C-alpha cells in the first residue's frame, strides 16, 4: 500500500468503530484528568536514580483507589512494581515477581535476587534490589529481552534533558509524560504488520499497539507540534524506513482523529501537560517520524498527507542515528533534525 492508502484504510476503520473507541478514550481522559494530582503526588513519595526509571500507563493513572502503581524498569525492561498508598502516612512498597527475580539472577548477574511481595521500600531486600541495579550500566551487551526497549529508554532520557547545557544531543524535543512518568499510549489499532486492524479487548479497553515515543517538538515554522515517533533498533531491508513510516502513520492518524473526538480537548491538555490550555487548534499539524539507525534500507515517500475531514495535516520526517561503542545513539541526522530550531531549549 502507499502512504495515502494506509491512512485512508485507517480512517475507514476508525470511522466504522467510532462510537466504541470514542467512548473508551473519553473514559480514559476523564480518569486521567481526575487522578493527575493524586498520581503526581504519589510519584514524589519515592526517588530512584538512573538507570532505574518509573513508567506509567493509562490503566495505572486511571485507578481510583488510594494506591498508585508504577512500573519499575531497567534498560526499558520491567523488573518490578512500586505501590504507593497515602491514606495516613505515605507507604511505599516494592514487588518483584518470581519470574522477574529469576531473570535478574540468570541474566543480569544479581545473585541475591529474590521474589518480593510488597516489601517496604526501605527494608533490606528492597534496598539491595535498588542498589544492584543502580550500579549497572545499560549497554548492548546486557541480556535484556528487547534491545529496542533499551534504545527507547535511552532516547526518552536523552529527549527529557532540558537544554544543550546537559549535553543534549537533539534540542527542541521533549517526550510527553503521563502522570509525570514515561509511558506508551495504547491505541485501538494494531500496526506491527503495517496494515491497520481494530483491537479492543473483551473488558472494553483498547488493546492495540502502543506509540513508541509521543513527543512535543519546537520547529522553525511553528511554536510546537505533537510528534508520533516509531522506533526501530535495526535498519534492514525487510523492515525498511518506508514500512516503519507506514506503521507510524497508522498511529498518527488515530491521534488526529482522537483530537477531533468528543474528548479531544481533554487529550490536547493531557498531551501538552498543561491543563490550563484551551482547546485543539483549528488546523492540526502532527509530525510523523521514523527513528532508526543509519542503514541502507529503502526510504519511502515523505510527502505531507492532508486529513481533510479532520482539518489536519500529517508531516512526515526521518530521523537516523549512529551508535557509540556501547550501542547507544550517538549522533542524529535526517529531515526532522533539519527542521528543528538549533538554538534554545
Short mmCIF file of N, CA and C in Angstrom, two decimals, residues 174-260:
data_model
loop_
_atom_site.label_atom_id
_atom_site.label_comp_id
_atom_site.label_asym_id
_atom_site.label_seq_id
_atom_site.Cartn_x
_atom_site.Cartn_y
_atom_site.Cartn_z
N UNK A 174 10.84 17.10 23.41
CA UNK A 174 10.59 16.61 24.77
C UNK A 174 9.50 15.54 24.73
N UNK A 175 9.69 14.41 25.41
CA UNK A 175 8.65 13.38 25.42
C UNK A 175 7.45 13.81 26.23
N UNK A 176 6.27 13.43 25.78
CA UNK A 176 5.05 13.62 26.56
C UNK A 176 5.04 12.59 27.68
N UNK A 177 4.73 13.03 28.88
CA UNK A 177 4.67 12.13 30.03
C UNK A 177 3.22 11.98 30.50
N UNK A 178 2.95 10.89 31.18
CA UNK A 178 1.64 10.64 31.75
C UNK A 178 1.80 10.52 33.25
N UNK A 179 1.16 11.40 34.00
CA UNK A 179 1.35 11.40 35.44
C UNK A 179 2.79 11.69 35.81
N UNK A 180 3.50 12.41 34.94
CA UNK A 180 4.89 12.75 35.19
C UNK A 180 5.88 11.66 34.83
N UNK A 181 5.40 10.54 34.28
CA UNK A 181 6.27 9.39 34.02
C UNK A 181 6.30 9.04 32.54
N UNK A 182 7.35 8.31 32.13
CA UNK A 182 7.41 7.77 30.78
C UNK A 182 6.24 6.81 30.57
N UNK A 183 5.75 6.73 29.34
CA UNK A 183 4.66 5.80 29.05
C UNK A 183 4.55 5.60 27.54
N UNK A 184 3.83 4.56 27.16
CA UNK A 184 3.45 4.34 25.77
C UNK A 184 1.94 4.43 25.69
N UNK A 185 1.44 5.31 24.83
CA UNK A 185 -0.01 5.45 24.68
C UNK A 185 -0.56 4.27 23.89
N UNK A 186 -1.44 3.51 24.51
CA UNK A 186 -2.08 2.39 23.84
C UNK A 186 -3.12 2.90 22.86
N UNK A 187 -3.15 2.34 21.66
CA UNK A 187 -4.13 2.73 20.65
C UNK A 187 -5.11 1.58 20.42
N UNK A 188 -6.21 1.83 19.72
CA UNK A 188 -7.15 0.74 19.39
C UNK A 188 -6.83 0.09 18.05
N UNK A 189 -5.58 0.24 17.59
CA UNK A 189 -5.19 -0.28 16.29
C UNK A 189 -3.89 -1.09 16.40
N UNK A 190 -3.83 -2.22 15.75
CA UNK A 190 -2.57 -2.93 15.61
C UNK A 190 -1.93 -2.46 14.31
N UNK A 191 -0.60 -2.30 14.35
CA UNK A 191 0.07 -1.76 13.17
C UNK A 191 1.40 -2.45 12.89
N UNK A 192 1.73 -3.49 13.66
CA UNK A 192 3.05 -4.12 13.55
C UNK A 192 3.28 -4.75 12.18
N UNK A 193 2.20 -5.13 11.50
CA UNK A 193 2.32 -5.70 10.15
C UNK A 193 2.09 -4.65 9.08
N UNK A 194 2.07 -3.37 9.52
CA UNK A 194 1.94 -2.24 8.60
C UNK A 194 0.59 -2.24 7.86
N UNK A 195 -0.38 -2.90 8.47
CA UNK A 195 -1.73 -2.96 7.91
C UNK A 195 -2.69 -2.81 9.09
N UNK A 196 -3.44 -1.70 9.18
CA UNK A 196 -4.21 -1.44 10.39
C UNK A 196 -5.35 -2.42 10.63
N UNK A 197 -5.51 -2.81 11.89
CA UNK A 197 -6.63 -3.63 12.32
C UNK A 197 -7.13 -3.10 13.64
N UNK A 198 -8.44 -3.15 13.84
CA UNK A 198 -9.05 -2.65 15.07
C UNK A 198 -8.86 -3.66 16.17
N UNK A 199 -8.56 -3.17 17.39
CA UNK A 199 -8.29 -4.09 18.50
C UNK A 199 -8.79 -3.52 19.82
N UNK A 200 -9.87 -4.12 20.35
CA UNK A 200 -10.42 -3.79 21.66
C UNK A 200 -10.64 -5.09 22.41
N UNK A 201 -10.28 -5.12 23.70
CA UNK A 201 -10.39 -6.37 24.45
C UNK A 201 -11.81 -6.57 24.99
N UNK A 202 -12.14 -7.78 25.45
CA UNK A 202 -13.50 -8.07 25.94
C UNK A 202 -13.91 -7.23 27.14
N UNK A 203 -12.94 -6.65 27.85
CA UNK A 203 -13.27 -5.82 29.01
C UNK A 203 -13.61 -4.39 28.62
N UNK A 204 -13.60 -4.12 27.33
CA UNK A 204 -13.97 -2.78 26.87
C UNK A 204 -12.83 -1.78 26.93
N UNK A 205 -11.62 -2.26 26.71
CA UNK A 205 -10.46 -1.38 26.69
C UNK A 205 -9.68 -1.53 25.40
N UNK A 206 -8.94 -0.51 25.04
CA UNK A 206 -8.12 -0.57 23.83
C UNK A 206 -6.99 -1.57 24.03
N UNK A 207 -6.70 -2.36 23.01
CA UNK A 207 -5.65 -3.39 23.14
C UNK A 207 -4.77 -3.45 21.91
N UNK A 208 -4.67 -2.32 21.21
CA UNK A 208 -3.81 -2.27 20.03
C UNK A 208 -2.38 -1.95 20.39
N UNK A 209 -1.63 -1.51 19.40
CA UNK A 209 -0.23 -1.20 19.62
C UNK A 209 -0.04 0.10 20.38
N UNK A 210 1.14 0.24 20.99
CA UNK A 210 1.47 1.46 21.72
C UNK A 210 2.39 2.34 20.90
N UNK A 211 2.24 3.64 21.02
CA UNK A 211 3.12 4.57 20.34
C UNK A 211 4.46 4.56 21.06
N UNK A 212 5.55 4.31 20.33
CA UNK A 212 6.86 4.19 20.95
C UNK A 212 7.24 5.44 21.72
N UNK A 213 7.24 6.58 21.04
CA UNK A 213 7.55 7.85 21.70
C UNK A 213 6.58 8.91 21.18
N UNK A 214 5.84 9.49 22.10
CA UNK A 214 4.99 10.63 21.80
C UNK A 214 5.70 11.86 22.35
N UNK A 215 5.92 12.85 21.51
CA UNK A 215 6.76 13.97 21.92
C UNK A 215 6.18 15.30 21.47
N UNK A 216 6.73 16.37 22.04
CA UNK A 216 6.44 17.72 21.58
C UNK A 216 7.71 18.29 20.96
N UNK A 217 7.58 18.84 19.78
CA UNK A 217 8.74 19.34 19.04
C UNK A 217 8.54 20.81 18.70
N UNK A 218 9.57 21.60 18.91
CA UNK A 218 9.55 23.01 18.53
C UNK A 218 10.32 23.16 17.23
N UNK A 219 9.69 23.80 16.25
CA UNK A 219 10.29 23.91 14.93
C UNK A 219 10.34 25.36 14.45
N UNK A 220 11.04 25.54 13.32
CA UNK A 220 11.18 26.88 12.77
C UNK A 220 9.83 27.46 12.37
N UNK A 221 8.95 26.62 11.88
CA UNK A 221 7.71 27.11 11.29
C UNK A 221 6.57 27.29 12.28
N UNK A 222 6.73 26.81 13.49
CA UNK A 222 5.60 26.86 14.42
C UNK A 222 6.10 26.79 15.86
N UNK A 223 5.19 27.07 16.79
CA UNK A 223 5.56 27.05 18.21
C UNK A 223 5.87 25.65 18.69
N UNK A 224 5.03 24.70 18.39
CA UNK A 224 5.31 23.31 18.74
C UNK A 224 4.39 22.40 17.92
N UNK A 225 4.82 21.17 17.76
CA UNK A 225 3.98 20.16 17.13
C UNK A 225 4.02 18.88 17.94
N UNK A 226 2.87 18.26 18.07
CA UNK A 226 2.81 16.93 18.65
C UNK A 226 3.42 15.97 17.63
N UNK A 227 4.26 15.05 18.12
CA UNK A 227 5.07 14.22 17.23
C UNK A 227 4.95 12.75 17.60
N UNK A 228 4.59 11.94 16.63
CA UNK A 228 4.43 10.50 16.82
C UNK A 228 5.67 9.81 16.23
N UNK A 229 6.42 9.10 17.07
CA UNK A 229 7.69 8.51 16.65
C UNK A 229 7.62 6.99 16.71
N UNK A 230 7.92 6.35 15.61
CA UNK A 230 8.03 4.88 15.57
C UNK A 230 9.51 4.53 15.53
N UNK A 231 9.95 3.76 16.52
CA UNK A 231 11.37 3.46 16.72
C UNK A 231 11.70 2.02 16.30
N UNK A 232 12.85 1.87 15.67
CA UNK A 232 13.41 0.56 15.40
C UNK A 232 14.88 0.56 15.80
N UNK A 233 15.36 -0.57 16.32
CA UNK A 233 16.77 -0.65 16.72
C UNK A 233 17.63 -1.21 15.60
N UNK A 234 17.00 -1.53 14.45
CA UNK A 234 17.73 -2.00 13.28
C UNK A 234 17.22 -1.28 12.04
N UNK A 235 18.03 -1.26 11.01
CA UNK A 235 17.63 -0.68 9.73
C UNK A 235 17.97 -1.72 8.66
N UNK A 236 16.99 -2.55 8.35
CA UNK A 236 17.24 -3.67 7.44
C UNK A 236 16.23 -3.67 6.29
N UNK A 237 16.58 -4.37 5.24
CA UNK A 237 15.79 -4.30 4.01
C UNK A 237 14.38 -4.85 4.19
N UNK A 238 14.20 -5.89 5.03
CA UNK A 238 12.87 -6.46 5.18
C UNK A 238 11.97 -5.66 6.12
N UNK A 239 12.51 -4.63 6.75
CA UNK A 239 11.69 -3.67 7.50
C UNK A 239 12.30 -2.28 7.28
N UNK A 240 12.09 -1.80 6.08
CA UNK A 240 12.72 -0.57 5.63
C UNK A 240 12.07 0.66 6.26
N UNK A 241 12.71 1.79 6.06
CA UNK A 241 12.16 3.06 6.55
C UNK A 241 10.75 3.26 6.01
N UNK A 242 10.53 2.88 4.78
CA UNK A 242 9.21 3.05 4.15
C UNK A 242 8.13 2.33 4.95
N UNK A 243 8.40 1.10 5.38
CA UNK A 243 7.42 0.33 6.15
C UNK A 243 7.28 0.84 7.57
N UNK A 244 8.39 1.26 8.18
CA UNK A 244 8.34 1.81 9.54
C UNK A 244 7.48 3.08 9.54
N UNK A 245 7.61 3.90 8.52
CA UNK A 245 6.81 5.11 8.43
C UNK A 245 5.32 4.78 8.33
N UNK A 246 4.97 3.74 7.60
CA UNK A 246 3.55 3.39 7.47
C UNK A 246 2.97 2.93 8.81
N UNK A 247 3.78 2.27 9.61
CA UNK A 247 3.34 1.91 10.96
C UNK A 247 3.08 3.16 11.78
N UNK A 248 3.99 4.14 11.68
CA UNK A 248 3.82 5.40 12.41
C UNK A 248 2.59 6.15 11.92
N UNK A 249 2.30 6.08 10.63
CA UNK A 249 1.14 6.79 10.06
C UNK A 249 -0.18 6.26 10.61
N UNK A 250 -0.24 4.96 10.86
CA UNK A 250 -1.46 4.38 11.43
C UNK A 250 -1.75 5.00 12.80
N UNK A 251 -0.71 5.06 13.64
CA UNK A 251 -0.89 5.64 14.97
C UNK A 251 -1.16 7.15 14.91
N UNK A 252 -0.48 7.84 14.01
CA UNK A 252 -0.66 9.29 13.89
C UNK A 252 -2.06 9.63 13.41
N UNK A 253 -2.60 8.83 12.51
CA UNK A 253 -3.96 9.05 12.04
C UNK A 253 -4.95 8.90 13.18
N UNK A 254 -4.71 7.92 14.04
CA UNK A 254 -5.56 7.77 15.23
C UNK A 254 -5.47 9.00 16.13
N UNK A 255 -4.27 9.51 16.38
CA UNK A 255 -4.12 10.69 17.24
C UNK A 255 -4.87 11.88 16.66
N UNK A 256 -4.80 12.07 15.36
CA UNK A 256 -5.53 13.16 14.72
C UNK A 256 -7.04 13.01 14.94
N UNK A 257 -7.53 11.79 14.76
CA UNK A 257 -8.96 11.52 14.94
C UNK A 257 -9.34 11.68 16.41
N UNK A 258 -8.47 11.21 17.31
CA UNK A 258 -8.73 11.34 18.74
C UNK A 258 -8.88 12.79 19.16
N UNK A 259 -8.00 13.65 18.63
CA UNK A 259 -8.03 15.06 18.99
C UNK A 259 -9.23 15.79 18.40
N UNK A 260 -9.93 15.18 17.46
CA UNK A 260 -11.17 15.75 16.92
C UNK A 260 -12.41 15.05 17.49
#
